[in-house]
């Protein structure tokens, strides 16, 4: 190695052009190195630009995907809210409908009980008056056959017989009213009855099947009571004139009884049982109207 180095030094001293060639080679090497560095720098710059472009594209795609996800999430949330709101509205409506139906049934049951109490009161009073007829038949002292003024006795007999008939008719009609009232089914408002109609409320059923019997029972009761009073007047006149020898007392009793009967009849004709105008005695007309409105609203909501 030492000999080779010495040989090269000797050659360089002898041939100076070798030094120039070596200098050129160094320059060429430096130029090649600079060119390689420049090419590498340019390539790195190109790669950096590609990386930036790819990063921007990925960011844009990520933003678009996030936007689509957000839009889809909002749409799903809106659909879920719509379904939830519809379900809640339907649940609230069903709850209110059930509560309204229960309240309506309770109202009809209250009306039924009120009419039942009135019917039972009429039945009890008619039975009491019917028993009074037999008391009036057995208690008074009848006149002797040879005594005059036999029309007193005729009034007494005819009036008590008519009273017994009318009061018995009143009790029969009252029993029929009570029986027909028990045939109404509150839980089946659309049930078709013998008349061919479906009575959605008790008042409609009562007006169709029981009202005329109630009127007949009331009229027969008052007629029987008036006949009983007439019979009692006849019995009192018979006793006052033929047994107590005081016809004035009998006339006074008859006047008082007739006056009381006239006052009672006048009050019955003037004082109506209905306090509210309209077909629905008992306050069910407004509930029926609300039920119809709710049914119309339900139909409209279902079409929407």
Coordinates of C-alpha atoms in Angstrom, one line a residue:
X1 CA 0.0 0.0 0.0
X2 CA 2.8 2.4 0.8
X3 CA 4.5 1.6 -2.5
X4 CA 1.2 2.3 -4.4
X5 CA 0.8 5.7 -2.7
X6 CA 4.4 6.6 -3.5
X7 CA 3.8 5.5 -7.1
X8 CA 0.8 7.8 -7.3
X9 CA 2.7 10.7 -6.0
X10 CA 5.5 10.1 -8.4
X11 CA 3.0 9.9 -11.3
X12 CA 1.3 13.1 -10.2
X13 CA 4.7 14.9 -10.2
X14 CA 5.5 13.5 -13.6
X15 CA 2.0 14.0 -15.2
X16 CA 0.1 17.1 -13.9
X17 CA -2.9 16.4 -16.1
X18 CA -3.9 13.6 -13.7
X19 CA -4.5 16.3 -11.0
X20 CA -6.8 18.2 -13.4
X21 CA -8.8 15.0 -14.1
X22 CA -9.2 14.3 -10.4
X23 CA -10.5 17.9 -9.8
X24 CA -13.0 17.4 -12.6
X25 CA -14.1 14.2 -11.1
X26 CA -14.7 15.8 -7.8
X27 CA -16.7 18.6 -9.4
X28 CA -18.7 16.0 -11.3
X29 CA -19.3 14.1 -8.1
X30 CA -20.4 17.3 -6.3
X31 CA -22.7 18.2 -9.2
X32 CA -24.2 14.7 -9.1
X33 CA -24.6 14.9 -5.4
X34 CA -26.3 18.3 -5.7
X35 CA -28.5 17.0 -8.5
X36 CA -29.4 14.0 -6.4
X37 CA -30.2 16.2 -3.4
X38 CA -32.3 18.6 -5.6
X39 CA -34.1 15.6 -7.1
X40 CA -34.7 14.2 -3.7
X41 CA -36.0 17.5 -2.5
X42 CA -38.3 17.9 -5.4
X43 CA -39.5 14.3 -4.9
X44 CA -40.1 15.0 -1.2
X45 CA -42.0 18.2 -2.1
X46 CA -44.1 16.3 -4.5
X47 CA -44.8 13.5 -2.0
X48 CA -45.6 16.2 0.6
X49 CA -48.1 17.8 -1.7
X50 CA -49.6 14.4 -2.4
X51 CA -49.8 13.8 1.3
X52 CA -51.5 17.1 1.9
X53 CA -53.9 16.5 -1.0
X54 CA -54.7 13.0 0.4
X55 CA -55.2 14.4 3.9
X56 CA -57.5 17.1 2.5
X57 CA -59.5 14.5 0.6
X58 CA -59.7 12.3 3.6
X59 CA -60.8 15.2 5.8
X60 CA -63.4 16.2 3.2
X61 CA -64.7 12.6 3.0
X62 CA -64.8 12.4 6.8
X63 CA -66.7 15.7 7.0
X64 CA -69.1 14.5 4.3
X65 CA -69.6 11.3 6.1
X66 CA -70.1 13.1 9.4
X67 CA -72.6 15.4 7.7
X68 CA -74.5 12.5 6.2
X69 CA -74.5 10.7 9.6
X70 CA -75.8 13.8 11.3
X71 CA -78.5 14.3 8.8
X72 CA -79.5 10.6 9.1
X73 CA -79.4 10.9 12.8
X74 CA -81.6 14.0 12.8
X75 CA -84.0 12.3 10.4
X76 CA -84.2 9.2 12.6
X77 CA -84.6 11.4 15.7
X78 CA -87.5 13.2 14.0
X79 CA -89.1 10.0 12.9
X80 CA -88.7 8.6 16.4
X81 CA -90.1 11.8 17.9
X82 CA -93.1 11.7 15.5
X83 CA -93.8 8.0 16.4
X84 CA -93.4 8.8 20.1
X85 CA -95.6 11.8 19.9
X86 CA -98.3 9.9 17.9
X87 CA -98.1 7.0 20.4
X88 CA -98.3 9.3 23.4
X89 CA -101.3 11.2 21.8
X90 CA -103.0 7.9 21.0
X91 CA -102.3 6.7 24.5
X92 CA -103.6 9.9 26.0
X93 CA -106.7 9.8 23.8
X94 CA -107.4 6.2 24.7
X95 CA -107.0 7.0 28.4
X96 CA -109.3 10.0 28.1
X97 CA -111.8 7.9 26.1
X98 CA -111.8 5.2 28.7
X99 CA -112.1 7.7 31.5
X100 CA -115.0 9.4 29.6
X101 CA -116.7 6.1 29.0
X102 CA -116.4 5.2 32.6
X103 CA -117.7 8.6 33.7
X104 CA -120.5 8.2 31.2
X105 CA -121.4 4.8 32.6
X106 CA -121.3 6.2 36.1
X107 CA -123.5 9.0 35.1
X108 CA -126.0 6.7 33.4
X109 CA -125.9 4.4 36.5
X110 CA -126.6 7.5 38.7
X111 CA -129.6 8.4 36.4
X112 CA -130.7 4.8 36.6
X113 CA -130.6 4.8 40.4
X114 CA -132.5 8.1 40.6
X115 CA -135.2 6.7 38.4
X116 CA -135.2 3.5 40.3
X117 CA -135.6 5.4 43.6
X118 CA -138.5 7.4 42.1
X119 CA -140.1 4.2 40.9
X120 CA -139.7 2.4 44.2
X121 CA -141.1 5.5 46.0
X122 CA -144.1 5.4 43.8
X123 CA -144.5 1.7 44.3
X124 CA -144.3 2.0 48.1
X125 CA -146.8 4.9 48.2
X126 CA -149.2 3.1 45.8
X127 CA -149.0 0.0 48.0
X128 CA -149.7 2.1 51.1
X129 CA -152.7 3.8 49.4
X130 CA -153.9 0.4 48.2
X131 CA -153.9 -0.9 51.8
X132 CA -155.7 2.3 52.8
X133 CA -158.5 1.3 50.4
X134 CA -159.2 -1.8 52.5
X135 CA -159.0 0.2 55.7
X136 CA -161.6 2.6 54.2
X137 CA -163.8 -0.4 53.2
X138 CA -163.8 -2.1 56.6
X139 CA -163.8 0.9 59.1
X140 CA -166.7 3.2 58.3
X141 CA -170.2 2.6 59.8
X142 CA -172.6 1.9 56.9
X143 CA -176.2 3.5 57.0
X144 CA -179.3 1.5 57.5
X145 CA -181.1 0.4 54.4
X146 CA -184.3 2.4 55.1
X147 CA -182.4 5.7 55.5
X148 CA -182.6 8.2 52.6
X149 CA -179.6 9.7 50.7
X150 CA -178.4 6.4 49.4
X151 CA -176.1 8.2 46.8
X152 CA -173.6 8.7 49.6
X153 CA -173.3 5.0 49.9
X154 CA -173.1 4.8 46.1
X155 CA -170.3 7.3 46.0
X156 CA -168.5 5.5 48.7
X157 CA -168.7 2.1 46.9
X158 CA -167.9 3.3 43.4
X159 CA -165.0 5.5 44.5
X160 CA -163.4 2.8 46.6
X161 CA -163.8 0.2 43.9
X162 CA -162.3 2.7 41.3
X163 CA -159.5 3.5 43.7
X164 CA -158.6 -0.1 44.3
X165 CA -158.5 -0.7 40.5
X166 CA -156.4 2.4 39.7
X167 CA -153.9 1.7 42.5
X168 CA -153.5 -1.9 41.5
X169 CA -152.9 -0.7 37.9
X170 CA -150.3 1.8 39.2
X171 CA -148.5 -1.0 41.1
X172 CA -148.5 -3.2 38.0
X173 CA -147.2 -0.5 35.8
X174 CA -144.5 0.3 38.4
X175 CA -143.4 -3.3 38.5
X176 CA -143.2 -3.3 34.7
X177 CA -141.1 -0.2 34.7
X178 CA -138.7 -1.7 37.3
X179 CA -138.5 -4.9 35.2
X180 CA -137.8 -3.1 32.0
X181 CA -135.2 -0.8 33.7
X182 CA -133.3 -3.9 34.7
X183 CA -133.1 -5.1 31.1
X184 CA -130.9 -2.2 30.0
X185 CA -127.3 -3.2 29.6
X186 CA -125.0 -0.3 30.4
X187 CA -121.9 -2.1 29.2
X188 CA -123.4 -2.7 25.7
X189 CA -124.6 0.7 24.4
X190 CA -124.9 -0.6 20.8
X191 CA -127.2 -3.5 21.7
X192 CA -130.3 -3.6 19.6
X193 CA -133.5 -4.1 21.7
X194 CA -137.0 -5.3 20.8
X195 CA -138.0 -2.0 19.4
X196 CA -135.3 -2.4 16.7
X197 CA -133.1 0.5 18.0
X198 CA -129.8 0.7 19.7
X199 CA -130.1 3.0 22.7
X200 CA -126.6 4.5 23.4
X201 CA -127.8 6.1 26.7
X202 CA -130.3 5.1 29.4
X203 CA -132.6 8.1 28.9
X204 CA -133.2 7.1 25.3
X205 CA -134.0 3.5 26.4
X206 CA -136.3 4.8 29.2
X207 CA -138.2 7.2 26.9
X208 CA -138.8 4.3 24.4
X209 CA -139.6 1.4 26.7
X210 CA -140.6 2.8 30.1
X211 CA -141.9 6.4 29.8
X212 CA -145.4 5.5 28.9
X213 CA -145.6 3.0 31.7
X214 CA -144.3 5.6 34.2
X215 CA -146.9 8.1 33.0
X216 CA -149.6 5.5 33.3
X217 CA -148.4 4.5 36.8
X218 CA -148.3 8.1 38.0
X219 CA -151.7 8.9 36.5
X220 CA -153.2 5.8 38.0
X221 CA -151.7 6.5 41.4
X222 CA -153.1 10.1 41.4
X223 CA -156.4 8.9 40.0
X224 CA -156.6 6.1 42.6
X225 CA -155.7 8.6 45.4
X226 CA -158.4 11.0 44.2
X227 CA -160.9 8.2 44.1
X228 CA -159.9 7.1 47.6
X229 CA -160.4 10.7 48.8
X230 CA -163.8 10.7 47.2
X231 CA -164.7 7.4 48.8
X232 CA -163.5 8.8 52.2
X233 CA -165.7 11.9 51.6
X234 CA -168.7 9.6 50.9
X235 CA -168.0 7.5 54.0
X236 CA -167.6 10.7 56.2
X237 CA -170.9 12.1 54.8
X238 CA -172.7 8.8 55.6
X239 CA -171.4 8.8 59.2
X240 CA -171.9 12.5 59.8
X241 CA -175.5 12.5 58.7
X242 CA -176.8 9.1 59.7
X243 CA -174.8 8.3 62.8
X244 CA -173.6 11.5 64.3
X245 CA -176.5 13.7 63.1
X246 CA -174.0 16.4 62.1
X247 CA -174.0 16.8 58.3
X248 CA -172.1 20.2 58.5
X249 CA -169.0 18.4 59.7
X250 CA -169.2 16.0 56.7
X251 CA -169.6 19.0 54.4
X252 CA -166.6 20.8 55.9
X253 CA -164.5 17.6 55.6
X254 CA -165.6 17.2 52.0
X255 CA -164.7 20.9 51.2
X256 CA -161.3 20.5 52.7
X257 CA -160.6 17.3 50.9
X258 CA -161.7 18.7 47.6
X259 CA -159.6 21.8 48.1
X260 CA -156.5 19.7 48.9
X261 CA -157.1 17.5 45.9
X262 CA -157.4 20.6 43.6
X263 CA -154.2 22.1 45.0
X264 CA -152.3 18.9 44.5
X265 CA -153.5 18.5 40.9
X266 CA -152.7 22.1 40.1
X267 CA -149.2 21.8 41.6
X268 CA -148.6 18.6 39.7
X269 CA -149.6 20.2 36.4
X270 CA -147.6 23.4 37.0
X271 CA -144.4 22.0 38.5
X272 CA -142.5 20.1 35.9
X273 CA -140.0 17.4 36.8
X274 CA -137.6 18.6 34.1
X275 CA -135.3 21.4 35.2
X276 CA -133.2 21.4 31.9
X277 CA -134.6 21.9 28.5
X278 CA -133.7 19.2 26.0
X279 CA -134.2 15.5 25.3
X280 CA -131.5 14.3 27.7
X281 CA -132.9 14.5 31.3
X282 CA -129.9 13.8 33.5
X283 CA -127.2 15.9 31.7
X284 CA -126.0 13.3 29.2
X285 CA -126.7 15.4 26.0
X286 CA -123.4 17.3 26.4
X287 CA -121.4 14.1 26.9
X288 CA -123.0 12.5 23.8
X289 CA -122.1 15.6 21.8
X290 CA -118.5 15.5 23.0
X291 CA -118.3 11.8 22.2
X292 CA -119.5 12.5 18.6
X293 CA -116.9 15.4 18.3
X294 CA -114.1 13.1 19.6
X295 CA -115.1 10.4 17.1
X296 CA -115.0 12.9 14.2
X297 CA -111.5 14.1 15.4
X298 CA -110.3 10.5 15.6
X299 CA -111.5 9.9 12.0
X300 CA -109.7 13.0 10.8
X301 CA -106.5 12.1 12.6
X302 CA -106.5 8.6 11.1
X303 CA -106.9 10.1 7.6
X304 CA -103.9 12.4 8.2

